[in-house]
Amino acid sequence: MKFKSLTACLSLSAVYMALAQPATIQQHREDRHPISGHFEGTEPFWDMEVRDNVIILNIVNDTVQDTLFLSKKQTHTETYAFRGGHIFGIIRQSSGGGCQLDITETPNPTHEIYFSYKDVTYMGCGKLD
């Protein structure tokens, strides 16, 4: 009986350790392919600058700096699913050569972005460099 409880305890410890890994250890599981670009949207107005997977998001009365971790599954296309400490979403190349949500001042935006921040979903357009 002691052997079974020790095995269960070790198994639970292993699961806890796997879940508690810091992001730096988990980075090897995600692609570090750097992306850069500029995006913006309205309702309310926001803009986001992305440089080598680091974002600066200006939204409402907040300025957020965060690091984006890209999903490994979609980086071979022009679609990037991402997550950060405060934000998660998707950037995708627009079909038809232009952004369907063209609500920006950026001339000829090529990508759409959808992201969640503080439990609100935002959308907009922009370009990847």
N, C-alpha and C. Protein backbone atom coordinates (compact mmCIF):
# COMPACT_ATOMS: atom_id res chain seq x y z
N MET A 1 0.82 -1.19 0.00
CA MET A 1 0.00 0.00 0.00
C MET A 1 0.86 1.25 0.00
N LYS A 2 1.98 1.22 0.75
CA LYS A 2 2.87 2.37 0.77
C LYS A 2 3.45 2.64 -0.61
N PHE A 3 3.72 1.59 -1.36
CA PHE A 3 4.28 1.74 -2.70
C PHE A 3 3.32 2.46 -3.62
N LYS A 4 2.02 2.13 -3.53
CA LYS A 4 1.02 2.78 -4.38
C LYS A 4 0.89 4.26 -4.04
N SER A 5 0.90 4.62 -2.76
CA SER A 5 0.75 6.03 -2.39
C SER A 5 2.01 6.81 -2.76
N LEU A 6 3.19 6.20 -2.68
CA LEU A 6 4.42 6.87 -3.10
C LEU A 6 4.40 7.09 -4.61
N THR A 7 3.95 6.10 -5.37
CA THR A 7 3.85 6.24 -6.82
C THR A 7 2.87 7.34 -7.20
N ALA A 8 1.73 7.39 -6.53
CA ALA A 8 0.73 8.42 -6.80
C ALA A 8 1.28 9.79 -6.45
N CYS A 9 1.99 9.90 -5.36
CA CYS A 9 2.58 11.17 -4.94
C CYS A 9 3.62 11.64 -5.95
N LEU A 10 4.47 10.72 -6.42
CA LEU A 10 5.48 11.08 -7.42
C LEU A 10 4.84 11.47 -8.74
N SER A 11 3.77 10.78 -9.13
CA SER A 11 3.07 11.12 -10.37
C SER A 11 2.45 12.52 -10.29
N LEU A 12 1.81 12.83 -9.18
CA LEU A 12 1.22 14.16 -9.00
C LEU A 12 2.30 15.24 -8.96
N SER A 13 3.42 14.93 -8.36
CA SER A 13 4.52 15.89 -8.32
C SER A 13 5.04 16.17 -9.72
N ALA A 14 5.14 15.14 -10.54
CA ALA A 14 5.62 15.32 -11.91
C ALA A 14 4.65 16.17 -12.72
N VAL A 15 3.34 15.95 -12.54
CA VAL A 15 2.33 16.74 -13.25
C VAL A 15 2.42 18.19 -12.79
N TYR A 16 2.54 18.42 -11.48
CA TYR A 16 2.64 19.77 -10.95
C TYR A 16 3.87 20.48 -11.50
N MET A 17 4.99 19.80 -11.53
CA MET A 17 6.23 20.40 -12.04
C MET A 17 6.11 20.75 -13.52
N ALA A 18 5.45 19.91 -14.29
CA ALA A 18 5.27 20.18 -15.72
C ALA A 18 4.39 21.41 -15.93
N LEU A 19 3.35 21.55 -15.12
CA LEU A 19 2.45 22.69 -15.25
C LEU A 19 3.06 23.97 -14.72
N ALA A 20 3.96 23.87 -13.77
CA ALA A 20 4.54 25.04 -13.13
C ALA A 20 5.81 25.53 -13.81
N GLN A 21 6.17 24.97 -14.96
CA GLN A 21 7.39 25.39 -15.64
C GLN A 21 7.30 26.85 -16.04
N PRO A 22 8.37 27.61 -15.85
CA PRO A 22 8.35 29.00 -16.32
C PRO A 22 8.34 29.05 -17.84
N ALA A 23 7.91 30.19 -18.37
CA ALA A 23 7.79 30.35 -19.82
C ALA A 23 9.11 30.14 -20.54
N THR A 24 10.23 30.48 -19.90
CA THR A 24 11.52 30.31 -20.58
C THR A 24 11.82 28.85 -20.85
N ILE A 25 11.40 27.96 -19.99
CA ILE A 25 11.60 26.53 -20.22
C ILE A 25 10.64 26.04 -21.29
N GLN A 26 9.43 26.59 -21.33
CA GLN A 26 8.45 26.16 -22.31
C GLN A 26 8.71 26.74 -23.70
N GLN A 27 9.59 27.73 -23.83
CA GLN A 27 9.81 28.36 -25.12
C GLN A 27 10.28 27.39 -26.18
N HIS A 28 11.07 26.39 -25.80
CA HIS A 28 11.56 25.46 -26.80
C HIS A 28 10.42 24.68 -27.46
N ARG A 29 9.27 24.65 -26.84
CA ARG A 29 8.11 23.97 -27.42
C ARG A 29 7.38 24.84 -28.42
N GLU A 30 7.68 26.13 -28.41
CA GLU A 30 7.01 27.06 -29.29
C GLU A 30 8.03 27.69 -30.22
N ASP A 31 7.59 28.09 -31.37
CA ASP A 31 8.49 28.68 -32.35
C ASP A 31 8.88 30.08 -31.94
N ARG A 32 10.15 30.41 -32.09
CA ARG A 32 10.63 31.76 -31.79
C ARG A 32 10.86 32.53 -33.09
N HIS A 33 10.20 32.12 -34.17
CA HIS A 33 10.28 32.83 -35.44
C HIS A 33 9.82 34.27 -35.19
N PRO A 34 10.71 35.25 -35.35
CA PRO A 34 10.31 36.63 -35.02
C PRO A 34 9.42 37.25 -36.09
N ILE A 35 8.40 37.96 -35.65
CA ILE A 35 7.56 38.73 -36.56
C ILE A 35 7.60 40.19 -36.11
N SER A 36 7.41 41.08 -37.06
CA SER A 36 7.36 42.51 -36.79
C SER A 36 6.30 43.13 -37.68
N GLY A 37 5.70 44.20 -37.21
CA GLY A 37 4.69 44.89 -38.00
C GLY A 37 3.95 45.93 -37.19
N HIS A 38 2.93 46.51 -37.81
CA HIS A 38 2.12 47.53 -37.15
C HIS A 38 0.65 47.24 -37.45
N PHE A 39 -0.19 47.35 -36.41
CA PHE A 39 -1.62 47.08 -36.53
C PHE A 39 -2.39 48.15 -35.78
N GLU A 40 -3.62 48.39 -36.22
CA GLU A 40 -4.48 49.33 -35.51
C GLU A 40 -5.94 49.01 -35.76
N GLY A 41 -6.79 49.56 -34.91
CA GLY A 41 -8.23 49.34 -35.03
C GLY A 41 -8.99 50.40 -34.26
N THR A 42 -10.30 50.32 -34.33
CA THR A 42 -11.14 51.29 -33.65
C THR A 42 -12.14 50.57 -32.75
N GLU A 43 -12.91 51.38 -32.04
CA GLU A 43 -14.00 50.94 -31.16
C GLU A 43 -13.52 50.08 -30.00
N PRO A 44 -12.78 50.59 -29.06
CA PRO A 44 -12.12 51.89 -29.03
C PRO A 44 -10.82 51.85 -29.82
N PHE A 45 -10.29 53.03 -30.16
CA PHE A 45 -9.07 53.08 -30.94
C PHE A 45 -7.92 52.41 -30.19
N TRP A 46 -7.15 51.65 -30.92
CA TRP A 46 -5.94 51.02 -30.37
C TRP A 46 -4.91 50.91 -31.47
N ASP A 47 -3.64 50.82 -31.08
CA ASP A 47 -2.59 50.53 -32.05
C ASP A 47 -1.55 49.64 -31.39
N MET A 48 -0.92 48.82 -32.22
CA MET A 48 0.04 47.83 -31.72
C MET A 48 1.26 47.82 -32.63
N GLU A 49 2.41 47.95 -32.03
CA GLU A 49 3.68 47.82 -32.75
C GLU A 49 4.30 46.50 -32.31
N VAL A 50 4.71 45.68 -33.29
CA VAL A 50 5.34 44.39 -33.00
C VAL A 50 6.75 44.44 -33.56
N ARG A 51 7.75 44.19 -32.71
CA ARG A 51 9.16 44.13 -33.12
C ARG A 51 9.78 42.88 -32.54
N ASP A 52 10.10 41.94 -33.42
CA ASP A 52 10.73 40.68 -33.01
C ASP A 52 9.97 40.01 -31.87
N ASN A 53 8.66 39.92 -32.03
CA ASN A 53 7.74 39.25 -31.11
C ASN A 53 7.51 40.00 -29.80
N VAL A 54 7.97 41.23 -29.70
CA VAL A 54 7.68 42.06 -28.54
C VAL A 54 6.66 43.10 -29.01
N ILE A 55 5.57 43.22 -28.27
CA ILE A 55 4.53 44.18 -28.66
C ILE A 55 4.48 45.35 -27.70
N ILE A 56 4.08 46.46 -28.25
CA ILE A 56 3.67 47.61 -27.44
C ILE A 56 2.26 47.92 -27.91
N LEU A 57 1.31 47.71 -27.03
CA LEU A 57 -0.10 47.90 -27.32
C LEU A 57 -0.59 49.14 -26.59
N ASN A 58 -1.11 50.10 -27.34
CA ASN A 58 -1.74 51.30 -26.77
C ASN A 58 -3.23 51.14 -26.96
N ILE A 59 -3.94 51.01 -25.84
CA ILE A 59 -5.36 50.72 -25.91
C ILE A 59 -6.08 51.41 -24.75
N VAL A 60 -7.15 52.09 -25.03
CA VAL A 60 -7.93 52.84 -24.06
C VAL A 60 -6.95 53.74 -23.30
N ASN A 61 -6.76 53.52 -22.01
CA ASN A 61 -5.80 54.30 -21.23
C ASN A 61 -4.62 53.45 -20.79
N ASP A 62 -4.40 52.33 -21.45
CA ASP A 62 -3.31 51.42 -21.09
C ASP A 62 -2.24 51.39 -22.17
N THR A 63 -1.01 51.19 -21.75
CA THR A 63 0.09 50.85 -22.64
C THR A 63 0.66 49.56 -22.10
N VAL A 64 0.64 48.53 -22.92
CA VAL A 64 1.06 47.20 -22.49
C VAL A 64 2.25 46.78 -23.33
N GLN A 65 3.28 46.31 -22.67
CA GLN A 65 4.41 45.70 -23.37
C GLN A 65 4.40 44.22 -23.00
N ASP A 66 4.52 43.37 -24.01
CA ASP A 66 4.40 41.93 -23.79
C ASP A 66 5.24 41.21 -24.84
N THR A 67 5.58 39.97 -24.56
CA THR A 67 6.28 39.12 -25.51
C THR A 67 5.30 38.12 -26.07
N LEU A 68 5.28 37.98 -27.39
CA LEU A 68 4.38 37.04 -28.04
C LEU A 68 5.09 35.72 -28.28
N PHE A 69 4.42 34.65 -27.97
CA PHE A 69 4.90 33.31 -28.27
C PHE A 69 3.99 32.76 -29.35
N LEU A 70 4.59 32.38 -30.47
CA LEU A 70 3.81 31.93 -31.62
C LEU A 70 3.57 30.44 -31.57
N SER A 71 2.40 30.04 -32.04
CA SER A 71 2.09 28.62 -32.17
C SER A 71 2.97 28.03 -33.26
N LYS A 72 3.55 26.89 -32.97
CA LYS A 72 4.45 26.23 -33.91
C LYS A 72 3.69 25.70 -35.13
N LYS A 73 2.43 25.42 -34.97
CA LYS A 73 1.65 24.76 -36.02
C LYS A 73 1.40 25.63 -37.24
N GLN A 74 1.34 26.94 -37.09
CA GLN A 74 0.90 27.76 -38.20
C GLN A 74 1.96 28.71 -38.73
N THR A 75 3.17 28.65 -38.25
CA THR A 75 4.17 29.61 -38.69
C THR A 75 4.69 29.35 -40.09
N HIS A 76 4.32 28.25 -40.71
CA HIS A 76 4.74 27.99 -42.09
C HIS A 76 3.86 28.73 -43.09
N THR A 77 2.80 29.34 -42.63
CA THR A 77 1.91 30.12 -43.49
C THR A 77 1.96 31.57 -43.03
N GLU A 78 1.12 32.39 -43.57
CA GLU A 78 1.01 33.77 -43.12
C GLU A 78 -0.07 33.91 -42.05
N THR A 79 -0.26 32.86 -41.26
CA THR A 79 -1.18 32.88 -40.14
C THR A 79 -0.39 32.59 -38.88
N TYR A 80 -0.53 33.45 -37.88
CA TYR A 80 0.22 33.30 -36.64
C TYR A 80 -0.73 33.35 -35.45
N ALA A 81 -0.88 32.24 -34.76
CA ALA A 81 -1.61 32.23 -33.50
C ALA A 81 -0.57 32.57 -32.44
N PHE A 82 -0.94 33.43 -31.49
CA PHE A 82 0.03 33.87 -30.48
C PHE A 82 -0.61 33.98 -29.12
N ARG A 83 0.26 33.99 -28.13
CA ARG A 83 -0.16 34.26 -26.75
C ARG A 83 0.96 35.03 -26.07
N GLY A 84 0.59 35.76 -25.06
CA GLY A 84 1.55 36.48 -24.25
C GLY A 84 1.07 36.45 -22.81
N GLY A 85 1.64 37.26 -21.97
CA GLY A 85 1.22 37.30 -20.58
C GLY A 85 -0.13 37.97 -20.38
N HIS A 86 -0.48 38.91 -21.27
CA HIS A 86 -1.71 39.69 -21.12
C HIS A 86 -2.62 39.64 -22.33
N ILE A 87 -2.19 38.99 -23.40
CA ILE A 87 -2.89 39.07 -24.67
C ILE A 87 -2.77 37.73 -25.40
N PHE A 88 -3.78 37.37 -26.18
CA PHE A 88 -3.67 36.22 -27.08
C PHE A 88 -4.54 36.48 -28.29
N GLY A 89 -4.18 35.86 -29.42
CA GLY A 89 -4.97 36.08 -30.61
C GLY A 89 -4.37 35.45 -31.85
N ILE A 90 -4.72 36.02 -33.00
CA ILE A 90 -4.28 35.49 -34.28
C ILE A 90 -4.04 36.64 -35.26
N ILE A 91 -2.99 36.52 -36.04
CA ILE A 91 -2.70 37.42 -37.15
C ILE A 91 -2.76 36.55 -38.40
N ARG A 92 -3.49 36.99 -39.41
CA ARG A 92 -3.57 36.19 -40.63
C ARG A 92 -3.55 37.09 -41.86
N GLN A 93 -2.97 36.54 -42.90
CA GLN A 93 -2.93 37.28 -44.16
C GLN A 93 -4.33 37.36 -44.72
N SER A 94 -4.70 38.52 -45.18
CA SER A 94 -6.05 38.74 -45.70
C SER A 94 -6.21 38.03 -47.03
N SER A 95 -7.36 37.46 -47.22
CA SER A 95 -7.66 36.85 -48.51
C SER A 95 -8.11 37.96 -49.46
N GLY A 96 -7.82 37.81 -50.71
CA GLY A 96 -8.24 38.80 -51.69
C GLY A 96 -7.33 40.01 -51.79
N GLY A 97 -6.16 39.96 -51.14
CA GLY A 97 -5.18 41.03 -51.29
C GLY A 97 -5.40 42.27 -50.45
N GLY A 98 -6.44 42.34 -49.65
CA GLY A 98 -6.67 43.50 -48.79
C GLY A 98 -7.34 43.08 -47.51
N CYS A 99 -7.25 43.92 -46.53
CA CYS A 99 -7.85 43.60 -45.23
C CYS A 99 -9.36 43.83 -45.29
N GLN A 100 -10.12 42.82 -44.94
CA GLN A 100 -11.59 42.93 -44.95
C GLN A 100 -12.08 43.90 -43.88
N LEU A 101 -11.28 44.12 -42.86
CA LEU A 101 -11.65 44.99 -41.75
C LEU A 101 -10.96 46.33 -41.86
N ASP A 102 -10.79 46.84 -43.05
CA ASP A 102 -9.94 48.01 -43.27
C ASP A 102 -10.51 49.24 -42.58
N ILE A 103 -10.16 49.38 -41.32
CA ILE A 103 -10.61 50.50 -40.50
C ILE A 103 -9.41 51.30 -40.01
N THR A 104 -8.29 51.19 -40.72
CA THR A 104 -7.06 51.81 -40.27
C THR A 104 -6.63 52.92 -41.21
N GLU A 105 -5.62 53.65 -40.78
CA GLU A 105 -5.00 54.67 -41.61
C GLU A 105 -3.85 54.09 -42.43
N THR A 106 -3.49 52.84 -42.18
CA THR A 106 -2.39 52.19 -42.89
C THR A 106 -2.78 51.98 -44.34
N PRO A 107 -1.97 52.47 -45.29
CA PRO A 107 -2.30 52.24 -46.70
C PRO A 107 -2.10 50.77 -47.07
N ASN A 108 -3.06 50.21 -47.75
CA ASN A 108 -3.01 48.83 -48.24
C ASN A 108 -2.63 47.80 -47.17
N PRO A 109 -3.39 47.69 -46.09
CA PRO A 109 -3.07 46.68 -45.08
C PRO A 109 -3.17 45.28 -45.66
N THR A 110 -2.30 44.40 -45.23
CA THR A 110 -2.24 43.05 -45.78
C THR A 110 -2.66 41.97 -44.80
N HIS A 111 -2.75 42.29 -43.51
CA HIS A 111 -3.06 41.29 -42.50
C HIS A 111 -4.18 41.76 -41.58
N GLU A 112 -4.96 40.80 -41.12
CA GLU A 112 -6.00 41.04 -40.13
C GLU A 112 -5.49 40.53 -38.79
N ILE A 113 -5.94 41.16 -37.72
CA ILE A 113 -5.57 40.71 -36.38
C ILE A 113 -6.83 40.67 -35.52
N TYR A 114 -6.93 39.62 -34.74
CA TYR A 114 -7.98 39.46 -33.74
C TYR A 114 -7.25 39.11 -32.45
N PHE A 115 -7.54 39.82 -31.36
CA PHE A 115 -6.88 39.49 -30.10
C PHE A 115 -7.80 39.80 -28.93
N SER A 116 -7.48 39.17 -27.82
CA SER A 116 -8.23 39.37 -26.59
C SER A 116 -7.31 40.01 -25.56
N TYR A 117 -7.84 41.05 -24.92
CA TYR A 117 -7.11 41.74 -23.85
C TYR A 117 -8.13 42.13 -22.79
N LYS A 118 -7.90 41.73 -21.57
CA LYS A 118 -8.81 42.00 -20.45
C LYS A 118 -10.23 41.56 -20.77
N ASP A 119 -10.36 40.35 -21.33
CA ASP A 119 -11.66 39.74 -21.63
C ASP A 119 -12.48 40.49 -22.67
N VAL A 120 -11.83 41.29 -23.50
CA VAL A 120 -12.50 41.98 -24.60
C VAL A 120 -11.78 41.58 -25.88
N THR A 121 -12.53 41.29 -26.93
CA THR A 121 -11.95 40.92 -28.22
C THR A 121 -11.88 42.16 -29.11
N TYR A 122 -10.70 42.35 -29.70
CA TYR A 122 -10.45 43.48 -30.59
C TYR A 122 -10.08 42.93 -31.97
N MET A 123 -10.31 43.73 -33.00
CA MET A 123 -9.92 43.34 -34.34
C MET A 123 -9.42 44.56 -35.08
N GLY A 124 -8.60 44.31 -36.08
CA GLY A 124 -8.06 45.41 -36.84
C GLY A 124 -7.23 44.92 -38.02
N CYS A 125 -6.47 45.83 -38.59
CA CYS A 125 -5.67 45.54 -39.79
C CYS A 125 -4.26 46.10 -39.62
N GLY A 126 -3.39 45.65 -40.49
CA GLY A 126 -2.04 46.17 -40.49
C GLY A 126 -1.18 45.41 -41.47
N LYS A 127 0.12 45.53 -41.27
CA LYS A 127 1.09 44.88 -42.15
C LYS A 127 2.18 44.24 -41.31
N LEU A 128 2.64 43.10 -41.79
CA LEU A 128 3.85 42.51 -41.24
C LEU A 128 5.01 42.97 -42.11
N ASP A 129 6.13 43.24 -41.48
CA ASP A 129 7.34 43.65 -42.23
C ASP A 129 7.97 42.46 -42.91
